[in-house]
Coordinates of C-alpha atoms in Angstrom, one line a residue:
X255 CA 86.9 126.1 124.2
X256 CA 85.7 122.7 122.9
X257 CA 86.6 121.8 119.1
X258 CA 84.2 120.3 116.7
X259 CA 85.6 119.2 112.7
X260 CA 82.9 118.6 109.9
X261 CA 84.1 117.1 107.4
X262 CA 82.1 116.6 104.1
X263 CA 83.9 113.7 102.0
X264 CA 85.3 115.2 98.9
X265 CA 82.8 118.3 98.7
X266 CA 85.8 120.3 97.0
X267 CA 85.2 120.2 93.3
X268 CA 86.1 122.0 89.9
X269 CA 84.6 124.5 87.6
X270 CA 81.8 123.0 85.8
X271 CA 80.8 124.3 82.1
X272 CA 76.9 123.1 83.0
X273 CA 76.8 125.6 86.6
X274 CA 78.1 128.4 84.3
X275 CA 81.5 127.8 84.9
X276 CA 81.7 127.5 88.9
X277 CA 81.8 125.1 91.0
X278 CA 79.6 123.0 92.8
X279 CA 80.5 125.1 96.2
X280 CA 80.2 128.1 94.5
X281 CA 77.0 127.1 93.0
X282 CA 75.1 125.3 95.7
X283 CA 72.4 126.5 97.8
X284 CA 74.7 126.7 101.2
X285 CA 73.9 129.7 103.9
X286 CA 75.1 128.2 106.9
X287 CA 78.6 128.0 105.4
X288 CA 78.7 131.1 103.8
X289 CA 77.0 132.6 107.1
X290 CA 80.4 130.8 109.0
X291 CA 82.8 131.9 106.1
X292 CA 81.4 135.2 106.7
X293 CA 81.9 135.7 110.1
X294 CA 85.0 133.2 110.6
X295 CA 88.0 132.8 108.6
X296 CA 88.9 130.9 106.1
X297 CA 91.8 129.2 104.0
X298 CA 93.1 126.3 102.3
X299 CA 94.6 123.2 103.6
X300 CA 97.3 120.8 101.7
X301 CA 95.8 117.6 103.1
X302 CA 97.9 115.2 101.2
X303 CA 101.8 115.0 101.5
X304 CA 104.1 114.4 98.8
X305 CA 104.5 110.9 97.6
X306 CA 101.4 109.6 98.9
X307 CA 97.9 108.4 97.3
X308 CA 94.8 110.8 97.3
X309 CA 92.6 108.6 99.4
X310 CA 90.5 109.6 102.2
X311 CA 92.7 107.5 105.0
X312 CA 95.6 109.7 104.0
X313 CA 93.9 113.2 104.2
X314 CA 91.7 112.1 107.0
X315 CA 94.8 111.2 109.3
X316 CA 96.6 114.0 108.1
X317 CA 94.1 116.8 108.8
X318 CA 93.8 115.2 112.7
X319 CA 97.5 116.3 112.9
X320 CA 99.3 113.0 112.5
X321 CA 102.8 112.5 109.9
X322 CA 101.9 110.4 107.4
X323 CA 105.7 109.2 107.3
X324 CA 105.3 107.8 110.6
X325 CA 102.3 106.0 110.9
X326 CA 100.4 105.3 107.6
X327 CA 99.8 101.6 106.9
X328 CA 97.2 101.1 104.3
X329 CA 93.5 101.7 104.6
X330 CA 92.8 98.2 105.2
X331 CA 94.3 98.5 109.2
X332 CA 92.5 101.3 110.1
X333 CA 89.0 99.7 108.5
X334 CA 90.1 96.2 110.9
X335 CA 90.1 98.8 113.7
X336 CA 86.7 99.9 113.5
X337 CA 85.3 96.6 112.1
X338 CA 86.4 95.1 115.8
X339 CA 89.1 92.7 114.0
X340 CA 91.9 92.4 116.6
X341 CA 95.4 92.2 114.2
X342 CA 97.9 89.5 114.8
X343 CA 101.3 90.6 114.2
X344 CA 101.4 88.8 110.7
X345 CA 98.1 89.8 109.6
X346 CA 98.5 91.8 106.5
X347 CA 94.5 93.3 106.0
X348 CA 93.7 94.8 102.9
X349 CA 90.6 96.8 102.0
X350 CA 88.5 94.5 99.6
X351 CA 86.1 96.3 97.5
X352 CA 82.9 94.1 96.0
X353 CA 82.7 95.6 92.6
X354 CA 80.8 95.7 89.5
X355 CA 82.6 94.8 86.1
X356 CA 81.0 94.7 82.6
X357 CA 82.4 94.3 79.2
X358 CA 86.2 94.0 80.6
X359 CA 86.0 97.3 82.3
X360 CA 85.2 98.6 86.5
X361 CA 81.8 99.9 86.4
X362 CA 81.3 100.5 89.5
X363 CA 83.6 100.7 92.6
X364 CA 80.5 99.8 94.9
X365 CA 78.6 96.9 93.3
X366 CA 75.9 98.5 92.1
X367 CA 75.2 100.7 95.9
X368 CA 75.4 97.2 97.6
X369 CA 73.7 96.9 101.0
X370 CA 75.4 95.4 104.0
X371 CA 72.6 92.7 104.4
X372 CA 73.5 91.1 100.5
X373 CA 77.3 91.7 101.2
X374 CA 77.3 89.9 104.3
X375 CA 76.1 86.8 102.6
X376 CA 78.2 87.2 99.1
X377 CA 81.3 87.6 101.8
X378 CA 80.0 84.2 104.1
X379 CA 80.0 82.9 100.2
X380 CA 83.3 83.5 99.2
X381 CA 84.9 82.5 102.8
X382 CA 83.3 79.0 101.7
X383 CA 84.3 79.0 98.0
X384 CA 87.1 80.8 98.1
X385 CA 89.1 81.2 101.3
X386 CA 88.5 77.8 102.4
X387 CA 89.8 75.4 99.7
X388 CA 93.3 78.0 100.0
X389 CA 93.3 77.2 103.4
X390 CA 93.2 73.5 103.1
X391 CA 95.6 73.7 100.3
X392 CA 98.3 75.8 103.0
X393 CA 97.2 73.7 105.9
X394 CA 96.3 77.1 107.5
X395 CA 94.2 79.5 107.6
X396 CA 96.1 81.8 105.1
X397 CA 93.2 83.8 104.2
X398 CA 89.9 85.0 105.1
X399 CA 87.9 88.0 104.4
X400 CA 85.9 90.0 107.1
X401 CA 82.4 91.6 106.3
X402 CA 82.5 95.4 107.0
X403 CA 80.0 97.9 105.4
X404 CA 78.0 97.8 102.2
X405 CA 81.0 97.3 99.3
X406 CA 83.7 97.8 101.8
X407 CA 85.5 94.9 103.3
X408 CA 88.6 93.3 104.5
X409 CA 91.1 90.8 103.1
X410 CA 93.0 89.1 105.8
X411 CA 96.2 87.5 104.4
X412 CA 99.1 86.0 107.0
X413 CA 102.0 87.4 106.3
X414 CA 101.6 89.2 102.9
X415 CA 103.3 91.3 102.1
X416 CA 102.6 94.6 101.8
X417 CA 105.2 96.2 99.2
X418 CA 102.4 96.1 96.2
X419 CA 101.0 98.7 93.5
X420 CA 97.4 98.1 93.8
X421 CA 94.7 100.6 92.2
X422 CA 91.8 101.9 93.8
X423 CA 88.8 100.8 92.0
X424 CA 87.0 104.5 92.5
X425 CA 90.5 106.0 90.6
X426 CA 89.4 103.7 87.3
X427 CA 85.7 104.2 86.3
X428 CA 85.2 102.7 83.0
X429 CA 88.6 101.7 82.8
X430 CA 89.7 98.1 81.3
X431 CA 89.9 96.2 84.6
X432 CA 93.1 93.7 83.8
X433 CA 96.1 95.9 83.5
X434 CA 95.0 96.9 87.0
X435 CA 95.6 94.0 88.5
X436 CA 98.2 94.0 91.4
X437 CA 102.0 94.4 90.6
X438 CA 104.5 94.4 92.8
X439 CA 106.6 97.6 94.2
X440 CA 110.0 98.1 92.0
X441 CA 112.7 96.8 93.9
X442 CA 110.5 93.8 95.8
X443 CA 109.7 92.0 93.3
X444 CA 111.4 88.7 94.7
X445 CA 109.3 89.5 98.5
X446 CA 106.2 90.7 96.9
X447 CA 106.0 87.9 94.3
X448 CA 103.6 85.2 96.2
X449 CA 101.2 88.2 97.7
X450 CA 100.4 89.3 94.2
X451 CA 100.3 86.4 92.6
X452 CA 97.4 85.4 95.2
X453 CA 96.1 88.3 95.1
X454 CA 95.5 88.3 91.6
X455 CA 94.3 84.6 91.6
X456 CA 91.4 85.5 94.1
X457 CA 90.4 88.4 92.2
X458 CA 90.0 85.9 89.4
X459 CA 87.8 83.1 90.8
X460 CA 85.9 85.5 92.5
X461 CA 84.9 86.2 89.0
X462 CA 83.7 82.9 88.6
X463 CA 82.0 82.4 91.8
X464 CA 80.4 85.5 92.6
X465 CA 77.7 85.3 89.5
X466 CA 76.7 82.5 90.2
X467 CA 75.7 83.6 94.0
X468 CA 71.5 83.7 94.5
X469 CA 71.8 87.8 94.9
X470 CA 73.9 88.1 91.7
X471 CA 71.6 85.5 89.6
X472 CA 68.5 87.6 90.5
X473 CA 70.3 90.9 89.9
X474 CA 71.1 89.6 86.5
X475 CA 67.4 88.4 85.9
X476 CA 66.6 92.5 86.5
X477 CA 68.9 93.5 84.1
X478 CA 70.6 95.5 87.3
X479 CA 74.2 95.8 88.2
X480 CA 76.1 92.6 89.6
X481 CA 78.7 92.9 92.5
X482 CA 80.9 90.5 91.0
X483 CA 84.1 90.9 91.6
X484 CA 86.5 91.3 94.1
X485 CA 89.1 94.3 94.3
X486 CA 91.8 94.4 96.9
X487 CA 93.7 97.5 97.1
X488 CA 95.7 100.1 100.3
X489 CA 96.8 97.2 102.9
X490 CA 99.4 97.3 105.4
X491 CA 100.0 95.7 108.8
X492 CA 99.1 97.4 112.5
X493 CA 100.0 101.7 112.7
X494 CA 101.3 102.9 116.1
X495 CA 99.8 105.7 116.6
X496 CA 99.6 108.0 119.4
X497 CA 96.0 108.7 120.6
X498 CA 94.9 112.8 120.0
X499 CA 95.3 113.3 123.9
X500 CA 98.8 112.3 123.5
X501 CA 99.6 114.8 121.5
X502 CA 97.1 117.4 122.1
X503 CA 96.9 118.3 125.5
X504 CA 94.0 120.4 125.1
X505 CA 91.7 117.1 124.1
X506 CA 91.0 115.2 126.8
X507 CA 87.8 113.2 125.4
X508 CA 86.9 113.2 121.9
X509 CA 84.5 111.6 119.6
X510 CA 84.0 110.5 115.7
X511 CA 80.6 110.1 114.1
X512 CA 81.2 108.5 110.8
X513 CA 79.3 106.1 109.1
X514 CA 82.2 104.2 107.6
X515 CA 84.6 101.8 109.1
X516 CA 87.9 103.9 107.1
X517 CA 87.2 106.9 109.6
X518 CA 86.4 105.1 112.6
X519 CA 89.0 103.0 112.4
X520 CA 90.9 106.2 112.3
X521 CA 89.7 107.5 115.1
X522 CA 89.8 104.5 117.4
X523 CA 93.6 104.7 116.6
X524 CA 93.2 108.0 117.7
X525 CA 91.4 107.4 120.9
X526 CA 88.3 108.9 120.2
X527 CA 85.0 107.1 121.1
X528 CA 82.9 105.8 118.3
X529 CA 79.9 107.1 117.8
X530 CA 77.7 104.6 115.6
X531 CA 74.3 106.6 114.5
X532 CA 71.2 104.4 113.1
X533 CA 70.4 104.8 109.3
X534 CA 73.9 106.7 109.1
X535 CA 74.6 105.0 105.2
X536 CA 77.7 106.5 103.4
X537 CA 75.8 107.9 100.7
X538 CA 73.0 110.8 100.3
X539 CA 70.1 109.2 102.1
X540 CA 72.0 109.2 105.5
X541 CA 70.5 110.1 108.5
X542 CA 72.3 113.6 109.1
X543 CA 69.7 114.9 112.1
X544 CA 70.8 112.0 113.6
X545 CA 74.5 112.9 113.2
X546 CA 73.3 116.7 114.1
X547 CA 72.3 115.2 117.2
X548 CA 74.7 112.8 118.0
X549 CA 77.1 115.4 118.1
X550 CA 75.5 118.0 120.0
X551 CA 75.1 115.6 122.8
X552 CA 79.3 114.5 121.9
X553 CA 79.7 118.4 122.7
X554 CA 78.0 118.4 125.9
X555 CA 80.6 116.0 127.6
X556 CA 83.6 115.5 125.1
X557 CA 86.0 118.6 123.8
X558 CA 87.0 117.2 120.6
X559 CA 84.4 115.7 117.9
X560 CA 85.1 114.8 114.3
X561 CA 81.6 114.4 112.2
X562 CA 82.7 112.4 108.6
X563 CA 79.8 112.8 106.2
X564 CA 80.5 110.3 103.5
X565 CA 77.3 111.2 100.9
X566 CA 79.3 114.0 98.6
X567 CA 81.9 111.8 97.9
X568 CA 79.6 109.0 96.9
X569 CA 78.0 111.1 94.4
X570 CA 81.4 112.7 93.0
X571 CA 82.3 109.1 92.4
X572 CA 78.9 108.3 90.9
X573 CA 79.6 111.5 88.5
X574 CA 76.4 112.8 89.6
X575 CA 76.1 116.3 89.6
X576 CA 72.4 117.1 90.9
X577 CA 73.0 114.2 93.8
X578 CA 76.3 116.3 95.0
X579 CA 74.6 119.4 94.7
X580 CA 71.9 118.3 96.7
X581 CA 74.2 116.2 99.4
X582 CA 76.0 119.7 99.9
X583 CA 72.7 121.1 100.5
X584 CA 71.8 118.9 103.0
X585 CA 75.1 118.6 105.0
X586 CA 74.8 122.8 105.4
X587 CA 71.0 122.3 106.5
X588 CA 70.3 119.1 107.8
X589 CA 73.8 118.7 109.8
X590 CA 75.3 122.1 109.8
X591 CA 72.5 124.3 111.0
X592 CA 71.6 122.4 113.9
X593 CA 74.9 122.0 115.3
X594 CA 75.6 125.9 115.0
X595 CA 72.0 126.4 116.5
X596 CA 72.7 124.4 119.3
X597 CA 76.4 125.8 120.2
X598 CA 75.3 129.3 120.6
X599 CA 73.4 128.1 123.9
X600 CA 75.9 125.7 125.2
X601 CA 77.6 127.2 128.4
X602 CA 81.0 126.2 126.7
X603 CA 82.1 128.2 123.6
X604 CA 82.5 125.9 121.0
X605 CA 85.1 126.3 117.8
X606 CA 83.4 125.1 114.2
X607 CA 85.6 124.1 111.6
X608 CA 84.2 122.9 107.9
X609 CA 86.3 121.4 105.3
X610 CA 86.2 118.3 102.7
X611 CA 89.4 116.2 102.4
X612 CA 90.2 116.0 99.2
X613 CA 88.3 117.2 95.7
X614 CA 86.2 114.4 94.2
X615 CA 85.3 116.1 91.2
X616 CA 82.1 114.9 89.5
X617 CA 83.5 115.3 85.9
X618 CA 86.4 112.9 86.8
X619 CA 84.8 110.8 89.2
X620 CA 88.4 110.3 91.1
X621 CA 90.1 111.9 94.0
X622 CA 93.1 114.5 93.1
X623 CA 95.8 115.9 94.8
X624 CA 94.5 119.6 95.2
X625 CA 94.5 121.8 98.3
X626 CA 90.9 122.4 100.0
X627 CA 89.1 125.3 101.4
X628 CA 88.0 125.8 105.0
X629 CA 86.2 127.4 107.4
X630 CA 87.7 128.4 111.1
X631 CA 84.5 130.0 113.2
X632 CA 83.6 130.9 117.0
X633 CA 82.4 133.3 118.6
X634 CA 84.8 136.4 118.8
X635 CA 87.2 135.6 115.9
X636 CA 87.9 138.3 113.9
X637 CA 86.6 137.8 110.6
X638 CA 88.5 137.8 107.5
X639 CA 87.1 139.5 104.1
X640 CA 85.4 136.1 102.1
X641 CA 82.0 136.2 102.2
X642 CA 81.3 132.9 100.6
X643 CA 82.5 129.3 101.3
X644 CA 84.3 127.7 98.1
X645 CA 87.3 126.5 96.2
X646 CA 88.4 130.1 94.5
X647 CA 87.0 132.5 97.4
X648 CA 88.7 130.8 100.4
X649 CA 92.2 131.6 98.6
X650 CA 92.0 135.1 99.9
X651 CA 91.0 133.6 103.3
X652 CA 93.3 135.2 106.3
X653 CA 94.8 131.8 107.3
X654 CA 96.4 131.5 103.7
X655 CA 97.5 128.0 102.7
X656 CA 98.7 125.8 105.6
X657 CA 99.8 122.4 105.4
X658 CA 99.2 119.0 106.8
X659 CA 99.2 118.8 110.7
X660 CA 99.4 123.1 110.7
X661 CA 95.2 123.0 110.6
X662 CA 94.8 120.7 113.8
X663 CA 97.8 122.6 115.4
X664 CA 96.1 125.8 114.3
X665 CA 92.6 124.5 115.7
X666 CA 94.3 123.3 118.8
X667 CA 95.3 127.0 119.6
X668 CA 92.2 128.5 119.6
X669 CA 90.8 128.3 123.0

C-alpha cells in the first residue's frame, strides 16, 4: 500500500452568516471529497499541541508524526532548508516577511501579493543598505538576509538568540504595527536583550529604506500597495530530526510537492525528495494539474507523497470569501480528481488522505487552535456513516478525534 497526504492550507473554516450559516466546506462545490468522505472514513485531528503557536510549521510537522517537544525550531530553519542555505552552528535564521504598512497599522502580511522577481531585488537592496553598514560596524558579517519566495524570506543573524516573542504579521491584520514589535521571552531578558533590540532597529530603517526602492516609488505612483517593511518573526537554530524512513518503516522513498519553502524545508528534514512544479505560486492561480501530475508520477516510484496546496490559506488571510470558495473548488477538481482517477489504475493500491492544517477562517483572517476534519480512503475500507466532507460532519467520523502523531501512525497502518 503506498500513502499519499493532501493537504489544503487552512481550508477548515467557521460558520459564516453570508453562506446561511455553514461553512465554507460545507458550502462549497466539492464532489470528489464528499465522494472520498463517502466511501472512506473520516475524523478530526488535533494538529497543534499545547503551548505551541498556530502556524503551519507546527501542524505541518506534527501531522507527519514528529513531537513538536523534540524537534521544533522556528519556521525560519526549516524555510533555510528548502531555500538551499546550509546553517552554521551559530546561525540563528528567522523567517522575514516583506510587508505592507499604512496609517501605523499591518496591512498586509504579503506586500501587496509580491512576486519573487520584485522581492529579489528589494532583498539584494536591503543586504546593501541595511545588512552591510551592520556588518562593517561588527567587523563581521552579523547579518544578512536570504531571498526565498514571493514575501517570504530569511533573516540570518550569528548568534541570536532565539528566546524572543515575536508576532506573526498574518495573526495582526489591521492591527497598530508598533506594540508588535519584538520583546523578549520572560525570564531572558538579560540573553535576549541585543537580538531584539537589532531586531527591532532593522525593522525600523527598513522603513526608511524600502520606499524609497524604484519598485516601491512606482507602486506609490499607482496608488497600489507598498512592500515596505520588514517583519521577522518564528526563528530558531538547526532541528534534528529523524528522516520519515527512520521512523516509519513502511516509507522507504517519499516525496513533497509544495510550492513554499516552509513545507519543503519540512520535508527535506524529513528525507523526502523535493518536488519543485513550474507556475506552482502559493496562492489561487497555482498550477494544480501540474501538482495532479507531479504526483501521480511521485506514486509510480515513491510510497509516501505529501501534496501542500498553499492557495486556501492565502485567501483566508486575504478575508476573501469567494476566492476560498473557489480555491477549495479547484483543489477537489483540478488536484483531487485526477489523482483519484489515476490511482484506481495503478497496479499498487494506493491510501488517500485529505485534510487542512489548521482553520484560517476568512472572517478572522488568522490561524486558530481548532481541531480539523479528515478524510482516510482506499479501496476496501469500510466506510463510516458521513456522507459529506466538513468541519461539523466529520465529528461523527469512525476515527473520532485523534491527536498529533496518532493520524501518521494511523495512516502508517493501513497497508
Amino acid at each position: 500500500m503506498k500513502h499519499i497526504i493532501i493537504l489544503g492550507d487552512g481550508m477548515a473554516d467557521h460558520a459564516v452568516e453570508r453562506l446561511g450559516g455553514k461553512t465554507l466546506l460545507q458550502y462549497a462545490d466539492k464532489p470528489v471529497m464528499d465522494m472520498l468522505a463517502k466511501n472512506g472514513r473520516t475524523g478530526r485531528l488535533i494538529t497543534v499541541p499545547e503551548g505551541f503557536p498556530p502556524g503551519s510549521e507546527v501542524a505541518n510537522t506534527a501531522i507527519l508524526g514528529y513531537d513538536l517537544n523534540k524537534v521544533y525550531e522556528g519556521r525560519g530553519p526549516l524555510e533555510a532548508a528548502s531555500i538551499g542555505y546550509d546553517m552554521q552552528p551559530d546561525d540563528f535564521a528567522i523567517r522575514c516577511n516583506i510587508i505592507t504598512l499604512e496609517d501605523g497599522k499591518i496591512i498586509t502580511h504579503n506586500g501587496g501579493n509580491l512576486q519573487t522577481e520584485d522581492a529579489r531585488k528589494l532583498i539584494d537592496y536591503l543586504n546593501e543598505t541595511l545588512a552591510r553598514p551592520i556588518n562593517e560596524e561588527a567587523g563581521f558579517e552579523r547579518v544578512k538576509f536570504i531571498c526565498g519566495i514571493q514575501y517570504r524570506h530569511l533573516l540570518i543573524i550569528k548568534g541570536g538568540s532565539k528566546h524572543i516573542v515575536c508576532n506573526p504579521p498574518h495573526d495582526h491584520p489591521n492591527e497598530e504595527w508598533k506594540p508588535l514589535l519584538v520583546t523578549a521571552e520572560k525570564g531572558y531578558e538579560h540573553e535576549a536583550e541585543e537580538t531584539v533590540e537589532l531586531i527591532n532597529k532593522l525593522i525600523l530603517r527598513s522603513q526608511e529604506l524600502l520606499p524609497r526602492h524604484a519598485y516601491n516609488l512606482e507602486k506609490a505612483a499607482q496608488c497600489e500597495r507598498q512592500a515596505n517593511s520588514i517583519w521577522p518573526w518564528s526563528g530558531g537554530y538547526r532541528p534534528s530530526m529523524k528522516t520519515l524512513m527512520e521512523q516509519y518503516p513502511q516509507v522507504k522513498t517519499g516525496a513533497v510537492i509544495s510550492a513554499v519553502d516552509l513545507i519543503q524545508g519540512i520535508g527535506k528534514y524529513a528525507g523526502l525528495r523535493i518536488i519543485k512544479v513550474p507556475g506552482a505560486t502559493g496562492l489561487a492561480d497555482t498550477n494544480y494539474e501540474g501538482k495532479a501530475q507531479a504526483a501521480i508520477e511521485a506514486l509510480k516510484k515513491d510510497d509516501f507523497v505529501f501534496v501542500h496546496v498553499e492557495a486556501t490559506d492565502e485567501a483566508g488571510h486575504d478575508g476573501d470569501l469567494e476566492l476560498k470558495l473557489r480555491a477549495i473548488n479547484y483543489l477537489d477538481q483540478r488536484l483531487i480528481k485526477p489523482i483519484v482517477e489515476a490511482t484506481k489504475l495503478m497496479s499498487e493500491p494506493v491510501c488517500i488522505a485529505v485534510l487542512p492544517d489548521h482553520p484560517t477562517p476568512v472572517e478572522m483572517r488568522i490561524h486558530v487552535n481548532e481541531p480539523v476534519p479528515f478524510i482516510i480512503y482506499y479501496n476496501g475500507i469500510e466506510p463510516d456513516d458521513v456522507e459529506h466532507y466538513d468541519e461539523v460532519s466529520c465529528t461523527n467520523g469512525g476515527y473520532g478525534l485523534l491527536r498529533l502523531n496518532e493520524f501518521m501512525q494511523t495512516l502508517m497502518k493501513i497497508q
